[in-house]
Amino acid sequence: MLKKSTLVLWGVVLFVAWNALLLFFLWTRPPASDNHSHLTEEVIRLAQDAELELEHQKDLLRQIHRYSALWSKKRKKVEETGRLPPPAAASNPGALPATEVVLHRSRASPDAVLPVVVIACDRSTVRRCLDKLLHYRPSRERFPIIVSQDCGHEETARVIASYGDAVMHIKQPDLSDIPVPTDHRKFQGYYKIARHYRWALSQVFRTFQYQAAIVVEDDLEVAPDFFEYFQAAFPLLLADPSLWCVSAWNDNGKEQMVEAGRPELLYRTDFFPGLGWLLLSELWDELEPKWPRAFWDDWMRQPEQRRGRSCIRPEVSRTMTFGRKGVSHGQFFDQYLKFIKLNDRFVPFTQLDLSYLKKEEYERSFLPKVYDAPELRVEDLQGNQHRELGTVRVQYSSRDSFKAFAKALGVMDDLKSGVPRAGYRGIVSFLYRGRRVYLAPPSDWTGYDPSWS
């Protein structure tokens, strides 16, 4: 309560102090010159500046009010259940004592609040994303929605504001251009996105002190069981240190490449998928000090960040993107992304046993399925031969053979630090003409080769 009162008081002090300084400036200005028109223009300009600053101050007060309401709810939650970490004692809400920064897995609760952080910029179509999130959200208390907006785009801000207190609207304060190398001028947008992600995630984990968060972008539409999926997978993320994220996305999730009749299928993947993903606050503690200036998602896929860990991903995606236009200028969209199948069947994941996804159990069951499957040539698959074999394996042994086979079978063929999209131990699972295919390295695989990128 003391922190809330102090913040509100400081907000009021800032508001009053600004207006007092403005009045003092106007009263103490020296006499104007004989140029009456110049004086009129100056007064008009000052009035416009004052009006703009007043709007900024009102926005600041609104954000303080929203933050205070959130902290009040979290404090009440702590009193009732003891599940959420206590607010920091520091005077700066963005700085936590060193003893409270790391939230170990043993302290995290399977019933923790999982906020959905919507990364927004200048797409007024964020309404499509928010409408689906609000429509499918089972609990406002368990899944608060925080929209973090960069860019200062007024139309997008009005759309977000139209949802009232159904969502929390926070705004990235630094909208300045970022100094970049000359050959990266065309990538300015990627630098701003990385800066925004860092600020938004720091707000979620430092200021609001959540134990975990689901991150989506403003051009994603979610499936009916989006929340159910993350709620069920969250305890698995807590329990298995070999996991570092849960993703809603299958990079090879085109409709003809997934088993839509089995939407409950989940996999481990060594490739960081993004596009709707859950992370723990302790991962942010690890990543924030070295967060990159640009291209954050490819940076996440480097061995230094992944450190041998995997993510959970679905057979049928729980998100789809409708945003062709963006900083990537539609890269992959026309060829892949617009064909991704969005799951339309509700799977009661919280009632299922997902322990098979733990590393040891998964490898004990998944690897024999792959390497016991008969090996087939790509040419035989393309000719639809040997249908009686059912599930089959296509083996690659080099970067070039992987890319050639992937392209021939319609699988995304790009590699990041040597890891194929949706791959686990180099194995990519998908459907081809209705049959399960594993595009896999030899069974004596020893690890990824970053030079394959």
Short mmCIF file of C-alpha atoms in Angstrom, two decimals:
data_model
loop_
_atom_site.label_atom_id
_atom_site.label_comp_id
_atom_site.label_asym_id
_atom_site.label_seq_id
_atom_site.Cartn_x
_atom_site.Cartn_y
_atom_site.Cartn_z
CA MET A 1 0.00 0.00 0.00
CA LEU A 2 2.90 2.32 0.79
CA LYS A 3 4.43 1.75 -2.66
CA LYS A 4 1.10 2.42 -4.37
CA SER A 5 0.55 5.67 -2.44
CA THR A 6 4.12 6.80 -3.12
CA LEU A 7 3.81 6.22 -6.88
CA VAL A 8 0.51 8.03 -7.12
CA LEU A 9 1.94 10.92 -5.07
CA TRP A 10 4.97 11.19 -7.35
CA GLY A 11 2.73 11.20 -10.38
CA VAL A 12 0.70 14.08 -8.96
CA VAL A 13 3.89 15.94 -8.00
CA LEU A 14 5.24 15.60 -11.57
CA PHE A 15 1.95 16.81 -13.00
CA VAL A 16 1.74 19.87 -10.73
CA ALA A 17 5.45 20.69 -11.02
CA TRP A 18 5.34 20.80 -14.81
CA ASN A 19 2.41 23.18 -14.89
CA ALA A 20 4.00 25.39 -12.22
CA LEU A 21 7.19 25.64 -14.28
CA LEU A 22 5.20 26.46 -17.40
CA LEU A 23 3.33 29.30 -15.66
CA PHE A 24 6.57 30.63 -14.16
CA PHE A 25 8.16 30.67 -17.62
CA LEU A 26 5.26 32.61 -19.10
CA TRP A 27 5.15 35.18 -16.27
CA THR A 28 8.90 35.86 -16.29
CA ARG A 29 9.49 36.11 -20.03
CA PRO A 30 11.05 39.45 -21.12
CA PRO A 31 8.85 41.98 -22.95
CA ALA A 32 8.11 41.07 -26.52
CA SER A 33 9.60 42.93 -29.45
CA ASP A 34 7.58 45.23 -31.64
CA ASN A 35 6.83 42.33 -33.93
CA HIS A 36 3.28 41.61 -32.71
CA SER A 37 2.73 38.73 -35.13
CA HIS A 38 5.88 37.00 -33.87
CA LEU A 39 4.61 37.27 -30.29
CA THR A 40 1.26 35.78 -31.31
CA GLU A 41 2.93 32.86 -33.07
CA GLU A 42 5.13 32.25 -30.04
CA VAL A 43 2.17 32.23 -27.64
CA ILE A 44 0.27 29.82 -29.89
CA ARG A 45 3.29 27.53 -30.12
CA LEU A 46 3.73 27.54 -26.34
CA ALA A 47 0.04 26.77 -25.86
CA GLN A 48 0.26 23.85 -28.26
CA ASP A 49 3.37 22.53 -26.52
CA ALA A 50 1.64 22.87 -23.16
CA GLU A 51 -1.41 21.00 -24.44
CA LEU A 52 0.77 18.19 -25.77
CA GLU A 53 2.68 17.92 -22.52
CA LEU A 54 -0.56 17.87 -20.54
CA GLU A 55 -1.66 14.89 -22.62
CA HIS A 56 1.63 13.17 -21.83
CA GLN A 57 1.16 13.87 -18.12
CA LYS A 58 -2.40 12.53 -18.18
CA ASP A 59 -1.14 9.38 -19.92
CA LEU A 60 1.51 9.00 -17.23
CA LEU A 61 -1.12 9.28 -14.51
CA ARG A 62 -3.31 6.72 -16.27
CA GLN A 63 -0.43 4.25 -16.45
CA ILE A 64 0.42 4.83 -12.78
CA HIS A 65 -3.21 4.19 -11.90
CA ARG A 66 -3.22 0.93 -13.89
CA TYR A 67 0.05 -0.24 -12.37
CA SER A 68 -1.24 0.56 -8.91
CA ALA A 69 -4.41 -1.44 -9.53
CA LEU A 70 -2.36 -4.40 -10.72
CA TRP A 71 -0.05 -4.30 -7.69
CA SER A 72 -3.10 -4.12 -5.44
CA LYS A 73 -4.53 -7.27 -7.05
CA LYS A 74 -1.20 -9.08 -6.80
CA ARG A 75 -0.85 -8.13 -3.14
CA LYS A 76 -4.33 -9.47 -2.48
CA LYS A 77 -3.40 -12.69 -4.32
CA VAL A 78 -0.31 -13.09 -2.16
CA GLU A 79 -2.37 -12.63 0.99
CA GLU A 80 -4.92 -15.21 -0.15
CA THR A 81 -2.65 -17.91 -1.62
CA GLY A 82 0.97 -17.01 -1.08
CA ARG A 83 1.68 -18.10 -4.66
CA LEU A 84 3.10 -14.94 -6.18
CA PRO A 85 6.43 -13.42 -5.12
CA PRO A 86 6.19 -10.34 -2.86
CA PRO A 87 6.73 -6.90 -4.40
CA ALA A 88 10.27 -5.56 -4.33
CA ALA A 89 11.20 -3.34 -1.44
CA ALA A 90 13.30 -1.04 -3.62
CA SER A 91 12.10 2.48 -4.26
CA ASN A 92 12.54 1.91 -8.01
CA PRO A 93 9.84 -0.56 -9.12
CA GLY A 94 12.04 -1.66 -12.02
CA ALA A 95 14.96 -2.70 -9.82
CA LEU A 96 14.73 -5.78 -7.61
CA PRO A 97 17.02 -6.71 -4.75
CA ALA A 98 19.60 -9.27 -5.86
CA THR A 99 18.10 -11.86 -3.51
CA GLU A 100 14.75 -11.65 -5.30
CA VAL A 101 15.84 -11.53 -8.94
CA VAL A 102 16.11 -15.28 -9.59
CA LEU A 103 12.89 -17.27 -9.27
CA HIS A 104 14.06 -20.87 -9.00
CA ARG A 105 11.95 -23.70 -10.36
CA SER A 106 11.41 -24.97 -6.83
CA ARG A 107 9.75 -21.66 -5.88
CA ALA A 108 7.55 -21.33 -8.95
CA SER A 109 3.98 -22.54 -8.59
CA PRO A 110 2.15 -24.63 -11.21
CA ASP A 111 -0.84 -22.37 -10.54
CA ALA A 112 1.03 -19.11 -11.08
CA VAL A 113 -0.59 -16.29 -13.03
CA LEU A 114 0.43 -16.47 -16.71
CA PRO A 115 0.12 -13.04 -18.32
CA VAL A 116 -0.15 -12.80 -22.10
CA VAL A 117 2.19 -10.08 -23.37
CA VAL A 118 1.10 -8.72 -26.75
CA ILE A 119 3.98 -6.98 -28.55
CA ALA A 120 2.36 -4.22 -30.62
CA CYS A 121 3.54 -1.37 -32.81
CA ASP A 122 1.63 0.22 -35.67
CA ARG A 123 -0.91 -2.43 -36.67
CA SER A 124 -4.46 -1.34 -35.90
CA THR A 125 -5.37 -4.93 -36.83
CA VAL A 126 -4.18 -5.79 -33.31
CA ARG A 127 -7.95 -5.88 -32.71
CA ARG A 128 -8.10 -9.28 -34.43
CA CYS A 129 -5.46 -10.62 -32.06
CA LEU A 130 -7.06 -9.14 -28.93
CA ASP A 131 -10.59 -10.21 -29.85
CA LYS A 132 -9.56 -13.86 -30.08
CA LEU A 133 -7.51 -13.72 -26.90
CA LEU A 134 -10.40 -12.24 -24.96
CA HIS A 135 -12.92 -14.61 -26.54
CA TYR A 136 -10.99 -17.75 -25.59
CA ARG A 137 -9.52 -16.57 -22.27
CA PRO A 138 -10.91 -18.81 -19.51
CA SER A 139 -9.91 -16.56 -16.60
CA ARG A 140 -9.07 -12.89 -16.42
CA GLU A 141 -7.25 -13.43 -13.14
CA ARG A 142 -5.11 -16.34 -14.33
CA PHE A 143 -4.36 -14.82 -17.76
CA PRO A 144 -4.13 -11.01 -17.62
CA ILE A 145 -3.43 -9.44 -21.00
CA ILE A 146 -0.70 -6.79 -21.22
CA VAL A 147 -0.35 -4.93 -24.53
CA SER A 148 3.08 -3.37 -24.86
CA GLN A 149 3.11 -0.79 -27.64
CA ASP A 150 6.12 0.65 -29.42
CA CYS A 151 6.14 3.17 -32.34
CA GLY A 152 3.69 5.68 -30.83
CA HIS A 153 1.13 4.95 -33.56
CA GLU A 154 -2.01 6.87 -32.54
CA GLU A 155 -4.58 4.77 -34.41
CA THR A 156 -3.22 1.57 -32.88
CA ALA A 157 -3.18 3.20 -29.45
CA ARG A 158 -6.86 4.14 -29.83
CA VAL A 159 -7.76 0.57 -30.77
CA ILE A 160 -5.98 -0.78 -27.69
CA ALA A 161 -7.53 1.89 -25.45
CA SER A 162 -11.01 0.92 -26.70
CA TYR A 163 -10.74 -2.32 -24.67
CA GLY A 164 -10.72 -0.35 -21.43
CA ASP A 165 -9.60 -2.32 -18.40
CA ALA A 166 -9.99 -5.67 -20.20
CA VAL A 167 -6.31 -5.27 -21.11
CA MET A 168 -3.41 -3.33 -19.65
CA HIS A 169 -1.83 -0.92 -22.13
CA ILE A 170 1.82 0.00 -21.52
CA LYS A 171 3.94 2.10 -23.86
CA GLN A 172 7.62 1.82 -24.70
CA PRO A 173 8.96 5.27 -23.69
CA ASP A 174 12.00 5.35 -26.00
CA LEU A 175 10.90 5.88 -29.61
CA SER A 176 14.20 7.30 -30.86
CA ASP A 177 16.15 5.95 -33.79
CA ILE A 178 18.99 3.60 -32.90
CA PRO A 179 22.54 4.16 -34.20
CA VAL A 180 23.34 1.19 -36.43
CA PRO A 181 26.24 0.21 -38.69
CA THR A 182 26.02 1.69 -42.18
CA ASP A 183 25.28 -1.67 -43.77
CA HIS A 184 22.42 -2.22 -41.28
CA ARG A 185 20.44 0.94 -42.01
CA LYS A 186 17.71 -1.08 -43.70
CA PHE A 187 17.47 -3.21 -40.54
CA GLN A 188 16.59 -0.32 -38.20
CA GLY A 189 13.24 -2.00 -37.56
CA TYR A 190 14.89 -5.14 -36.22
CA TYR A 191 16.90 -3.05 -33.75
CA LYS A 192 13.76 -1.34 -32.50
CA ILE A 193 11.95 -4.66 -32.12
CA ALA A 194 14.80 -6.06 -29.99
CA ARG A 195 14.78 -2.91 -27.84
CA HIS A 196 11.02 -3.18 -27.40
CA TYR A 197 11.17 -6.86 -26.42
CA ARG A 198 13.79 -6.09 -23.81
CA TRP A 199 11.74 -3.27 -22.31
CA ALA A 200 8.45 -5.19 -22.38
CA LEU A 201 9.84 -8.36 -20.81
CA SER A 202 11.63 -6.33 -18.17
CA GLN A 203 8.32 -4.69 -17.28
CA VAL A 204 6.65 -8.09 -16.96
CA PHE A 205 9.38 -9.77 -14.92
CA ARG A 206 10.96 -6.84 -13.07
CA THR A 207 8.18 -4.34 -12.49
CA PHE A 208 5.20 -6.71 -12.28
CA GLN A 209 7.25 -9.67 -10.98
CA TYR A 210 5.41 -12.45 -12.79
CA GLN A 211 6.91 -15.94 -12.62
CA ALA A 212 6.28 -16.66 -16.30
CA ALA A 213 4.73 -15.05 -19.37
CA ILE A 214 3.24 -16.00 -22.74
CA VAL A 215 4.54 -13.77 -25.52
CA VAL A 216 2.57 -13.12 -28.71
CA GLU A 217 2.82 -10.46 -31.39
CA ASP A 218 0.06 -8.25 -32.68
CA ASP A 219 -0.37 -10.19 -35.94
CA LEU A 220 -1.16 -13.56 -34.36
CA GLU A 221 -4.55 -15.23 -34.07
CA VAL A 222 -4.91 -17.92 -31.40
CA ALA A 223 -6.69 -21.29 -31.34
CA PRO A 224 -9.63 -22.17 -29.05
CA ASP A 225 -7.37 -24.24 -26.75
CA PHE A 226 -4.45 -21.76 -26.74
CA PHE A 227 -4.77 -21.09 -23.00
CA GLU A 228 -5.49 -24.72 -22.16
CA TYR A 229 -2.30 -25.77 -23.96
CA PHE A 230 -0.05 -23.35 -22.08
CA GLN A 231 -1.72 -24.01 -18.75
CA ALA A 232 -1.07 -27.75 -19.13
CA ALA A 233 2.52 -27.39 -20.42
CA PHE A 234 3.59 -24.87 -17.77
CA PRO A 235 4.20 -27.47 -14.99
CA LEU A 236 6.28 -29.47 -17.46
CA LEU A 237 8.43 -26.40 -18.13
CA LEU A 238 8.89 -25.99 -14.38
CA ALA A 239 9.82 -29.62 -13.81
CA ASP A 240 12.22 -30.31 -16.70
CA PRO A 241 15.44 -28.24 -16.76
CA SER A 242 16.17 -29.51 -20.28
CA LEU A 243 13.26 -27.35 -21.50
CA TRP A 244 13.46 -23.59 -21.90
CA CYS A 245 10.21 -22.71 -23.66
CA VAL A 246 6.80 -23.91 -24.76
CA SER A 247 5.72 -22.73 -28.21
CA ALA A 248 2.34 -22.68 -29.92
CA TRP A 249 3.94 -22.92 -33.36
CA ASN A 250 4.92 -25.67 -35.81
CA ASP A 251 7.21 -24.30 -38.54
CA ASN A 252 6.12 -27.13 -40.85
CA GLY A 253 2.48 -26.79 -39.88
CA LYS A 254 0.94 -26.50 -43.35
CA GLU A 255 -2.45 -28.20 -43.49
CA GLN A 256 -1.29 -31.04 -45.76
CA MET A 257 1.79 -31.67 -43.57
CA VAL A 258 0.09 -32.18 -40.19
CA GLU A 259 -2.21 -34.84 -38.78
CA ALA A 260 -5.18 -32.55 -38.13
CA GLY A 261 -7.18 -35.46 -36.70
CA ARG A 262 -4.69 -35.76 -33.84
CA PRO A 263 -4.36 -32.23 -32.49
CA GLU A 264 -3.25 -33.59 -29.10
CA LEU A 265 0.17 -34.59 -30.49
CA LEU A 266 3.06 -32.66 -28.95
CA TYR A 267 6.81 -32.85 -29.62
CA ARG A 268 10.13 -31.65 -28.31
CA THR A 269 12.14 -29.45 -30.65
CA ASP A 270 15.67 -28.04 -30.50
CA PHE A 271 14.63 -25.16 -32.76
CA PHE A 272 13.28 -22.05 -31.01
CA PRO A 273 9.92 -21.54 -32.77
CA GLY A 274 8.64 -18.30 -31.19
CA LEU A 275 5.26 -17.09 -32.53
CA GLY A 276 3.41 -17.55 -29.26
CA TRP A 277 5.75 -18.87 -26.58
CA LEU A 278 5.99 -19.31 -22.83
CA LEU A 279 9.11 -18.58 -20.79
CA LEU A 280 9.99 -18.48 -17.10
CA SER A 281 11.30 -15.40 -15.30
CA GLU A 282 14.54 -17.24 -14.52
CA LEU A 283 15.22 -17.54 -18.25
CA TRP A 284 14.83 -13.77 -18.54
CA ASP A 285 17.29 -13.37 -15.66
CA GLU A 286 19.74 -15.31 -17.82
CA LEU A 287 19.04 -13.59 -21.15
CA GLU A 288 18.47 -9.95 -20.21
CA PRO A 289 22.11 -9.04 -19.39
CA LYS A 290 23.25 -10.17 -22.84
CA TRP A 291 20.11 -9.34 -24.86
CA PRO A 292 21.08 -8.53 -28.48
CA ARG A 293 20.65 -5.18 -30.21
CA ALA A 294 18.84 -6.81 -33.17
CA PHE A 295 17.59 -10.10 -34.63
CA TRP A 296 16.66 -11.41 -31.18
CA ASP A 297 14.92 -14.58 -32.42
CA ASP A 298 17.91 -15.84 -34.43
CA TRP A 299 20.12 -14.91 -31.48
CA MET A 300 17.95 -17.18 -29.31
CA ARG A 301 18.75 -20.03 -31.70
CA GLN A 302 22.50 -19.81 -31.19
CA PRO A 303 24.17 -22.56 -29.12
CA GLU A 304 25.34 -20.02 -26.54
CA GLN A 305 21.74 -19.19 -25.65
CA ARG A 306 20.04 -22.54 -26.24
CA ARG A 307 22.67 -24.45 -24.26
CA GLY A 308 21.32 -27.83 -25.37
CA ARG A 309 17.78 -27.09 -24.20
CA SER A 310 14.57 -27.77 -26.10
CA CYS A 311 11.05 -26.39 -26.46
CA ILE A 312 7.67 -28.10 -26.61
CA ARG A 313 5.75 -27.57 -29.86
CA PRO A 314 2.44 -28.92 -31.20
CA GLU A 315 1.65 -31.02 -34.25
CA VAL A 316 -1.07 -28.51 -35.18
CA SER A 317 -0.22 -24.86 -34.47
CA ARG A 318 -2.13 -22.95 -31.79
CA THR A 319 -1.31 -19.65 -33.48
CA MET A 320 -1.37 -18.37 -37.05
CA THR A 321 -0.03 -15.13 -38.44
CA PHE A 322 -2.11 -12.75 -40.53
CA GLY A 323 0.59 -10.08 -40.77
CA ARG A 324 2.22 -10.23 -44.18
CA LYS A 325 3.57 -6.69 -43.94
CA GLY A 326 6.29 -5.99 -41.40
CA VAL A 327 10.01 -5.45 -41.03
CA SER A 328 10.66 -8.77 -42.81
CA HIS A 329 8.64 -7.58 -45.85
CA GLY A 330 6.64 -10.80 -46.05
CA GLN A 331 9.64 -13.17 -45.89
CA PHE A 332 8.32 -16.75 -45.90
CA PHE A 333 4.72 -15.51 -45.66
CA ASP A 334 3.54 -16.26 -49.20
CA GLN A 335 5.39 -19.57 -49.41
CA TYR A 336 4.79 -20.94 -45.90
CA LEU A 337 3.16 -18.85 -43.20
CA LYS A 338 -0.21 -18.15 -44.79
CA PHE A 339 -0.75 -21.91 -45.21
CA ILE A 340 -0.20 -22.81 -41.55
CA LYS A 341 -3.10 -24.81 -40.16
CA LEU A 342 -4.64 -23.26 -37.03
CA ASN A 343 -6.09 -25.87 -34.69
CA ASP A 344 -9.88 -25.67 -34.47
CA ARG A 345 -10.54 -28.52 -32.01
CA PHE A 346 -10.40 -28.01 -28.26
CA VAL A 347 -8.02 -30.49 -26.63
CA PRO A 348 -8.38 -30.81 -22.81
CA PHE A 349 -4.62 -30.81 -22.28
CA THR A 350 -4.90 -30.25 -18.53
CA GLN A 351 -6.59 -33.65 -18.28
CA LEU A 352 -3.83 -35.43 -20.22
CA ASP A 353 -0.58 -36.92 -18.94
CA LEU A 354 2.22 -34.96 -20.61
CA SER A 355 5.06 -36.61 -18.71
CA TYR A 356 6.09 -38.42 -21.94
CA LEU A 357 7.59 -35.11 -23.05
CA LYS A 358 10.25 -35.17 -20.35
CA LYS A 359 13.63 -35.72 -21.95
CA GLU A 360 14.40 -39.28 -20.86
CA GLU A 361 10.91 -40.63 -21.47
CA TYR A 362 10.60 -38.82 -24.79
CA GLU A 363 13.83 -40.20 -26.20
CA ARG A 364 13.00 -43.67 -24.94
CA SER A 365 9.80 -43.69 -27.03
CA PHE A 366 10.43 -41.25 -29.89
CA LEU A 367 13.85 -42.38 -31.12
CA PRO A 368 12.84 -46.03 -31.66
CA LYS A 369 9.80 -44.87 -33.65
CA VAL A 370 12.15 -42.98 -35.94
CA TYR A 371 14.95 -45.48 -36.39
CA ASP A 372 12.74 -48.57 -36.49
CA ALA A 373 10.84 -47.03 -39.40
CA PRO A 374 11.93 -48.43 -42.81
CA GLU A 375 14.19 -46.15 -44.81
CA LEU A 376 12.86 -44.89 -48.13
CA ARG A 377 14.33 -42.78 -50.88
CA VAL A 378 12.83 -39.40 -51.69
CA GLU A 379 12.13 -40.59 -55.23
CA ASP A 380 10.02 -43.47 -53.90
CA LEU A 381 8.06 -41.09 -51.68
CA GLN A 382 7.44 -38.72 -54.56
CA GLY A 383 6.27 -41.67 -56.67
CA ASN A 384 3.91 -42.67 -53.84
CA GLN A 385 5.51 -46.13 -53.75
CA HIS A 386 5.58 -48.70 -50.94
CA ARG A 387 2.39 -47.43 -49.31
CA GLU A 388 2.25 -50.67 -47.35
CA LEU A 389 5.23 -49.54 -45.26
CA GLY A 390 3.23 -46.81 -43.51
CA THR A 391 5.56 -44.57 -41.48
CA VAL A 392 8.96 -44.22 -43.14
CA ARG A 393 12.30 -42.51 -42.68
CA VAL A 394 14.35 -40.49 -45.16
CA GLN A 395 17.98 -40.25 -44.10
CA TYR A 396 20.28 -37.30 -44.80
CA SER A 397 23.98 -37.14 -44.03
CA SER A 398 25.06 -33.62 -44.94
CA ARG A 399 23.85 -30.06 -45.08
CA ASP A 400 23.31 -30.27 -48.82
CA SER A 401 21.37 -33.53 -48.65
CA PHE A 402 19.15 -32.15 -45.91
CA LYS A 403 18.35 -29.04 -47.91
CA ALA A 404 17.73 -31.02 -51.10
CA PHE A 405 15.43 -33.54 -49.41
CA ALA A 406 13.61 -30.88 -47.41
CA LYS A 407 12.92 -28.82 -50.51
CA ALA A 408 11.73 -31.87 -52.44
CA LEU A 409 9.30 -32.81 -49.65
CA GLY A 410 8.01 -29.32 -48.91
CA VAL A 411 9.75 -28.95 -45.54
CA MET A 412 11.33 -25.63 -44.59
CA ASP A 413 14.96 -26.12 -45.57
CA ASP A 414 16.73 -23.31 -43.73
CA LEU A 415 18.99 -24.08 -40.77
CA LYS A 416 19.85 -21.85 -37.81
CA SER A 417 23.14 -22.75 -36.13
CA GLY A 418 22.75 -26.10 -37.85
CA VAL A 419 19.32 -26.82 -36.34
CA PRO A 420 16.42 -27.55 -38.75
CA ARG A 421 13.05 -25.96 -38.09
CA ALA A 422 10.89 -28.15 -35.81
CA GLY A 423 13.78 -30.62 -35.52
CA TYR A 424 14.74 -32.68 -32.49
CA ARG A 425 18.17 -34.36 -32.53
CA GLY A 426 18.16 -33.43 -36.21
CA ILE A 427 14.85 -35.26 -36.85
CA VAL A 428 11.97 -33.46 -38.54
CA SER A 429 8.54 -35.14 -38.35
CA PHE A 430 5.77 -34.33 -40.86
CA LEU A 431 3.17 -35.82 -43.19
CA TYR A 432 3.83 -36.31 -46.88
CA ARG A 433 0.88 -37.39 -49.02
CA GLY A 434 -0.88 -38.65 -45.93
CA ARG A 435 1.92 -40.74 -44.44
CA ARG A 436 4.24 -39.99 -41.53
CA VAL A 437 7.80 -39.23 -42.61
CA TYR A 438 10.88 -38.67 -40.44
CA LEU A 439 13.61 -36.70 -42.17
CA ALA A 440 16.50 -37.83 -39.98
CA PRO A 441 20.27 -38.01 -39.68
CA PRO A 442 22.00 -41.39 -39.07
CA SER A 443 21.24 -43.07 -35.74
CA ASP A 444 24.80 -42.35 -34.52
CA TRP A 445 24.14 -38.59 -34.72
CA THR A 446 26.47 -36.75 -32.36
CA GLY A 447 25.20 -33.17 -32.44
CA TYR A 448 24.50 -30.11 -34.55
CA ASP A 449 27.14 -28.54 -36.75
CA PRO A 450 26.77 -24.73 -36.66
CA SER A 451 28.64 -24.47 -39.96
CA TRP A 452 25.58 -25.96 -41.67
CA SER A 453 23.76 -22.63 -41.34
#
